[in-house]
Coordinates of C-alpha atoms in Angstrom, one line a residue:
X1 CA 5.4 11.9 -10.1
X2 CA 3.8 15.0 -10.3
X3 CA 2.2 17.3 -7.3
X4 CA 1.4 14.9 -4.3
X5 CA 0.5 15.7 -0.5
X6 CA 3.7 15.5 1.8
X7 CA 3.8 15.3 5.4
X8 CA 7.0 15.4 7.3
X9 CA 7.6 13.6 10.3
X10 CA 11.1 15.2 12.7
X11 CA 10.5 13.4 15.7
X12 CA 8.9 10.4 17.1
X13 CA 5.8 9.8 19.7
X14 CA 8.0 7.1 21.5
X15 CA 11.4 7.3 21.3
X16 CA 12.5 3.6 21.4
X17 CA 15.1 1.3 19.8
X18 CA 13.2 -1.8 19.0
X19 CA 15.5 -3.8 16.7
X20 CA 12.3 -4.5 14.4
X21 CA 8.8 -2.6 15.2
X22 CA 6.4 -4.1 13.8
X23 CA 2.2 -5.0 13.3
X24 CA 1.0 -2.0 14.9
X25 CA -2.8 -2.7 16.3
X26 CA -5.4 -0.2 17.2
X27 CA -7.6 -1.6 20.0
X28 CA -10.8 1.2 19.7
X29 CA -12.5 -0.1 22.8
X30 CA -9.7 0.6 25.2
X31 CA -8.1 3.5 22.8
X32 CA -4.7 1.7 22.9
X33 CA -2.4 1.0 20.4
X34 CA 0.1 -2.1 20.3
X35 CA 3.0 -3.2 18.7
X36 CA 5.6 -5.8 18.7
X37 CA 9.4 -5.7 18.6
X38 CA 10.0 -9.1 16.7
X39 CA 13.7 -9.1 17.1
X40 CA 13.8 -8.1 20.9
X41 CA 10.4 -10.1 21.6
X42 CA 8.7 -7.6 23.2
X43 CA 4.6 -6.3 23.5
X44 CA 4.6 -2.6 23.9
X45 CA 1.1 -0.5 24.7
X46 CA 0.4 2.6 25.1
X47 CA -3.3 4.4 25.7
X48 CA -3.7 7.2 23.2
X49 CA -5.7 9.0 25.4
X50 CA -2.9 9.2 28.3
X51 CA -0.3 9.8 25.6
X52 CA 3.8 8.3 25.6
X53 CA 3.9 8.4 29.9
X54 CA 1.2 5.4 29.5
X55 CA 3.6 3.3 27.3
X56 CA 4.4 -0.2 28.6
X57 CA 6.4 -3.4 27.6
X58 CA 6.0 -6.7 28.4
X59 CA 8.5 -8.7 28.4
X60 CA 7.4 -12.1 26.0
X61 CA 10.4 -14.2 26.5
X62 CA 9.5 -16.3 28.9
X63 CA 6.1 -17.1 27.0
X64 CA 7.7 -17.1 23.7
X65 CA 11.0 -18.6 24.3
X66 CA 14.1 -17.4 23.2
X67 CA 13.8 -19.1 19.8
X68 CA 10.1 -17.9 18.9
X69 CA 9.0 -14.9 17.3
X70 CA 5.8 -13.2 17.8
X71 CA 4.3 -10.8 15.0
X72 CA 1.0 -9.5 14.5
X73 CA -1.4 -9.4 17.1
X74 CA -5.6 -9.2 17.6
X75 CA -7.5 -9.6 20.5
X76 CA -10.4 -10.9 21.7
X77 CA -10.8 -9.7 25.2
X78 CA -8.0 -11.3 27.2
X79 CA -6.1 -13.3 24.5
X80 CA -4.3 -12.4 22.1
X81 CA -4.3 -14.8 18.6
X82 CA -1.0 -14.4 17.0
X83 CA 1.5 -15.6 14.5
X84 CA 4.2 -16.9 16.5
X85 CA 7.4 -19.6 15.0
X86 CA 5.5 -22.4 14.5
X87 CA 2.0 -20.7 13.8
X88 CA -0.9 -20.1 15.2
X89 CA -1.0 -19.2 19.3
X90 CA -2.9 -17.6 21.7
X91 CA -1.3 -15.3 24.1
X92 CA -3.1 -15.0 27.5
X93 CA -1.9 -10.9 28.8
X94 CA -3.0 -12.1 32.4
X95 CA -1.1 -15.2 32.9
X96 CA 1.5 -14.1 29.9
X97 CA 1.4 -17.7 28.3
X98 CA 1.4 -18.8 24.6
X99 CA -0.3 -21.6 23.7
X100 CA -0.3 -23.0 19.8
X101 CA -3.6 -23.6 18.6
X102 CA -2.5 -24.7 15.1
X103 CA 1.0 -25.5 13.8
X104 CA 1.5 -24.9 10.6
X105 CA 3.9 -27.4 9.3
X106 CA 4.0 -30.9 8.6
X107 CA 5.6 -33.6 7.2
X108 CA 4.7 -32.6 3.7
X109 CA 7.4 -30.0 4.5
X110 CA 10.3 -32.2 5.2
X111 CA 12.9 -32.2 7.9
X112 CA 13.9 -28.4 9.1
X113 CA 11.4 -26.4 7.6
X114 CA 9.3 -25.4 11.1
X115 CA 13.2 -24.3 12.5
X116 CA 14.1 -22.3 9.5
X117 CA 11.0 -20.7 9.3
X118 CA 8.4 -18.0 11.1
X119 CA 5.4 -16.3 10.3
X120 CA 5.3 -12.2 9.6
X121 CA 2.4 -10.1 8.5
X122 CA -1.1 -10.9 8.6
X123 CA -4.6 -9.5 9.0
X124 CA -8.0 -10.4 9.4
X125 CA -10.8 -10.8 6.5
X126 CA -14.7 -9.8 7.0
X127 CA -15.4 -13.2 7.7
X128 CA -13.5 -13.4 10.8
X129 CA -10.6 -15.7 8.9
X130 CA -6.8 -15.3 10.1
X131 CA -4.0 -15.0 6.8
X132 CA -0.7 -15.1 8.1
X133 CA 2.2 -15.2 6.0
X134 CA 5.6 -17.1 6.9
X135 CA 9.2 -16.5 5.8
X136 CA 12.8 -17.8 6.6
X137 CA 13.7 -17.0 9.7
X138 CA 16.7 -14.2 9.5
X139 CA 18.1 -15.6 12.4
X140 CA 18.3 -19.2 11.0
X141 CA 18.9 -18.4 7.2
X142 CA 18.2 -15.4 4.4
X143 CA 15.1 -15.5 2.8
X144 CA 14.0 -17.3 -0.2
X145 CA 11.0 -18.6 -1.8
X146 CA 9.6 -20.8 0.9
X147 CA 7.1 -18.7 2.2
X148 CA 3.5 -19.3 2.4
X149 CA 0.3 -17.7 3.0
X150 CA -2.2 -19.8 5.4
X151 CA -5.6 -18.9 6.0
X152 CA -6.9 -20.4 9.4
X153 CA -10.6 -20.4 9.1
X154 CA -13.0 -19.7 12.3
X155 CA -13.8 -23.8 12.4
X156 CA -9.5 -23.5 12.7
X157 CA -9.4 -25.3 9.3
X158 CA -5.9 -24.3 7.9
X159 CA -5.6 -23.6 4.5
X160 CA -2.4 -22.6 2.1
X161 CA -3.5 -20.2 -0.6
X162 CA 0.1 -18.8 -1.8
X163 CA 2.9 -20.5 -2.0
X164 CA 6.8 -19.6 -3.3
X165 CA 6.3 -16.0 -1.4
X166 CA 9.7 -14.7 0.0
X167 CA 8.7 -11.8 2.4
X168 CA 4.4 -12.0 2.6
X169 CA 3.9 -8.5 4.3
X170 CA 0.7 -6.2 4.3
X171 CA -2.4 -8.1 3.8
X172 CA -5.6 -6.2 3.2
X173 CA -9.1 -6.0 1.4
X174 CA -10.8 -3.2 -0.6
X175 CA -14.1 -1.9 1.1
X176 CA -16.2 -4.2 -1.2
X177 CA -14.2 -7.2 -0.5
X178 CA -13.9 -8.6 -3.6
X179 CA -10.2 -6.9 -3.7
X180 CA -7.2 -8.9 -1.6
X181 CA -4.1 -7.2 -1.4
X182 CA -0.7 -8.9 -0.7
X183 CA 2.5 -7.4 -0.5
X184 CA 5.9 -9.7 -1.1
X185 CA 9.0 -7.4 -0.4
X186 CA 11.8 -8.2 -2.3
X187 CA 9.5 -8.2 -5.9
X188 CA 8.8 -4.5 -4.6
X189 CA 5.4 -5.5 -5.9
X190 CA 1.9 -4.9 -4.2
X191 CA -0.1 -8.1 -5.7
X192 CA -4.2 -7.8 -6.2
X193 CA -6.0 -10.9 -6.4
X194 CA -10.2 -11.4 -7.1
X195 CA -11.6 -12.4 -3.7
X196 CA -14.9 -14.4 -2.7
X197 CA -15.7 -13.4 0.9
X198 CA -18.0 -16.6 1.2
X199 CA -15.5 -18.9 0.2
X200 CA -12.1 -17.0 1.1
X201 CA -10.7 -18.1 -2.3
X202 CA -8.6 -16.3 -4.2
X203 CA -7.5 -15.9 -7.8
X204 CA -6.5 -13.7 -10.9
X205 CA -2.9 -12.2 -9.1
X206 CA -2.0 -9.4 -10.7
X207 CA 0.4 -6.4 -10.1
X208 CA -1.8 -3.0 -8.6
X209 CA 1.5 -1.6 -8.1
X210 CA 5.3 -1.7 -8.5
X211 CA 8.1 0.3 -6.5
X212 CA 10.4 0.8 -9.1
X213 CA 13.4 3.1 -7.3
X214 CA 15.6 0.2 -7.3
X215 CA 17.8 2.9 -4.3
X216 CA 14.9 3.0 -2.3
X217 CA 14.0 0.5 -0.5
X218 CA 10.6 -1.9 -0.7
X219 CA 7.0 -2.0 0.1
X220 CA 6.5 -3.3 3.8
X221 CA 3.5 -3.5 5.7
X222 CA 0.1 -1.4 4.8
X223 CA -2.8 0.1 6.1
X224 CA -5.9 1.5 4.3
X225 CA -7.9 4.2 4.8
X226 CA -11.8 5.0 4.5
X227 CA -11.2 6.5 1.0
X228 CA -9.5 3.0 0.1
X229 CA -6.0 4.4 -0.4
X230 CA -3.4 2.2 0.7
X231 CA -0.4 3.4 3.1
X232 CA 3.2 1.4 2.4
X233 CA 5.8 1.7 4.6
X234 CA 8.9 1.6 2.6
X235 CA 11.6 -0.2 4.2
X236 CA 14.7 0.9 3.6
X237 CA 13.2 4.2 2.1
X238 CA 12.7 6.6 4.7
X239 CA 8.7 7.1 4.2
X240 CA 5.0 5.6 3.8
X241 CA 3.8 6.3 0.5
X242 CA 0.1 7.0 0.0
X243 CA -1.6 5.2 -3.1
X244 CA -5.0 5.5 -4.8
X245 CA -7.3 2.7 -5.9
X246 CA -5.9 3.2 -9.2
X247 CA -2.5 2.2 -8.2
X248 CA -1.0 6.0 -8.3
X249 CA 1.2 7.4 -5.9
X250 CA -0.9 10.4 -4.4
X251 CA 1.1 11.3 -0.8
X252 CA 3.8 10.1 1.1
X253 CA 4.7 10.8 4.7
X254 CA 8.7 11.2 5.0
X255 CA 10.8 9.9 8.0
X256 CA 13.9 10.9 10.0
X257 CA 14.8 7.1 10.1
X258 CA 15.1 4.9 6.6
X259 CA 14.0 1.4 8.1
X260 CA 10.0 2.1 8.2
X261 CA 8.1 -0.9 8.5
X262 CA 4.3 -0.7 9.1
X263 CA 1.6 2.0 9.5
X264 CA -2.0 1.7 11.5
X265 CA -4.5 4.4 11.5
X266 CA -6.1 5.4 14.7
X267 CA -8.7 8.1 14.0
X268 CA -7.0 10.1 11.6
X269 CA -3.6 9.7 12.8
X270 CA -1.4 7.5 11.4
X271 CA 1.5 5.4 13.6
X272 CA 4.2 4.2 12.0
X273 CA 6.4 2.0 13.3
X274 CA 10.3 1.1 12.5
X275 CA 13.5 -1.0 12.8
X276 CA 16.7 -0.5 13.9
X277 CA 19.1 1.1 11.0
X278 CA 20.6 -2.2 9.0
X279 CA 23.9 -0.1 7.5
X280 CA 24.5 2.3 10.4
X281 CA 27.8 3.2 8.6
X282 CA 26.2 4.1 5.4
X283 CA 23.5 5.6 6.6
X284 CA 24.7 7.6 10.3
X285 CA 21.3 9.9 9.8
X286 CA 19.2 6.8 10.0
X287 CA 20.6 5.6 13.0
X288 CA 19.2 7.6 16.1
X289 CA 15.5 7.4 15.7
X290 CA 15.6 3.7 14.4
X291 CA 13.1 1.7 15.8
X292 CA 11.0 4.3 17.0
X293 CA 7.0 4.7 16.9
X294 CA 6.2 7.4 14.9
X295 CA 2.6 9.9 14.8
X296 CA 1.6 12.3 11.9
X297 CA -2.2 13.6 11.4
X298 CA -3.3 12.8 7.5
X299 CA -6.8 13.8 7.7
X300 CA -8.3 10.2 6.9
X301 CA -9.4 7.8 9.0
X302 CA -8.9 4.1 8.2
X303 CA -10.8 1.2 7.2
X304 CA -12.4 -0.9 10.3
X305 CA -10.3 -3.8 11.2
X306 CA -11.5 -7.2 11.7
X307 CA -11.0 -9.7 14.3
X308 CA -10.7 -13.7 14.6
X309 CA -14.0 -15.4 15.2
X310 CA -13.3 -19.1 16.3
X311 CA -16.5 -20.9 16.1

């Protein structure tokens, strides 16, 4: 691999045990960063400014219900759009309900499908469009092909550009936009397509880079930074790994926990968020600081993020 920058990471900013941290969000207007524990359906906070004693949880159960997930979040002023079980919602922080604003299956899909599946990652293009990618549901069955990327439009037209995914993760654009990245886990593959921001179409998949240490662990979530390198959490590998627009590996950030699951950049720090150790037997060192939120200072800042526009 050559010389690369290394930053190591002994101990976390928020000492938690979600059983899966994930979709970190960096709100720049109130300086607060969020995050959701999928597994234990919780909404944490906490205001950078104030530091870890301003951390909060709210408790999403009785908006989500026990049998809904929610995943990645972006707000626009009191709501909350999210991908939730069945899709699209809003989330309302003030009255803590979730509403469904589009559904994303249908009878197309056949008996079962909206039980046995959920959405995951997803992010936000320059044109205000929502791509959300859904998998099986672990707590229903293991994944497998089923998955699908949707793109809800700001006229909440729902579109379904990728299908036969198993775990859709990081979504992202280069700085151009004529770049989409897409992560599916279990290929260990980071996929780059052509885009057309006036249209949102995509096409020409190709592999911009391969994790290839069958021992450790695959490419989760991803951020990118101003320099348009991309950050991969490596779940199951103890680290973020830091790769150039070429597709090189050029940094990585290693982790006292192995089940790392998403970065964010606020400012030049990046957070990193994690899951609960898998194989605590196998891996006792993993265990303790599973789950937490992690911090390290990388001495980039990341590319601005973009939020729903609903016409």
């Amino acid at each position: 691999m050559g010389e690369i920058q290394q930053w190591k990471v002994r101990e976390p900013y928020l000492h938690l045990h979600c059983g899966l941290g994930e979709a970190p969000y960096y709100d720049e207007s109130s300086n607060t960063l969020r995050f959701v524990d999928i597994v234990k359906e919780k909404l944490h906070a906490v205001n950078l400014k104030e530091g870890p004693s301003s951390h909060q949880i709210h408790d999403l159960e009785a908006a989500i219900r026990s049998e809904s997930d929610l995943t990645h979040v972006w707000s626009t002023e009191d709501e909350l759009i999210v991908g939730a079980k069945l899709g699209y919602a809003y989330f309302k922080r003030s009255s803590g309900k979730l509403e469904y604003v589009k559904k994303v299956w249908d009878e197309r899909d056949g008996p079962g499908k909206a039980e046995r599946m959920r959405c995951n990652d997803g992010a936000v293009d320059a044109a205000g469009r929502y791509w959300v990618g859904t998998m099986n549901d672990p707590k229903v069955q293991q994944p497998s092909d089923e998955g699908v990327l949707f793109r809800l439009d700001p006229d909440m037209s729902l579109h379904r550009m990728i299908e036969n995914l198993s775990i859709p993760n990081g979504v992202g654009w280069s700085r151009d936009n004529k770049k989409m990245f897409l992560i599916d886990t279990p290929t260990k593959n980071i996929f780059v397509f052509q885009f057309d921001l006036a249209s949102g179409a995509i096409s020409n998949r190709r592999i911009f880079f391969h994790h290839a240490d069958e021992e450790d662990g695959g490419p989760d979530g991803f951020a990118m930074d101003a320099e348009e390198n991309l950050w991969t959490a490596i779940c199951g590998g103890w680290k973020v790994l830091k790769i150039s627009p070429e597709g090189k590996v050029v940094g990585e950030v290693l982790l006292p926990t192995r089940m790392i699951s998403c970065p964010a950049f606020a400012g030049e720090d990046l957070f990193i968020t994690s899951a609960e150790e898998e194989e605590p037997g196998k891996y006792p060192d993993s265990v303790g600081l599973g789950g937490s939120l992690f911090k390290v200072n990388v001495g980039v800042g990341g590319m601005p993020l973009h939020k729903f526009r609903r016409e």
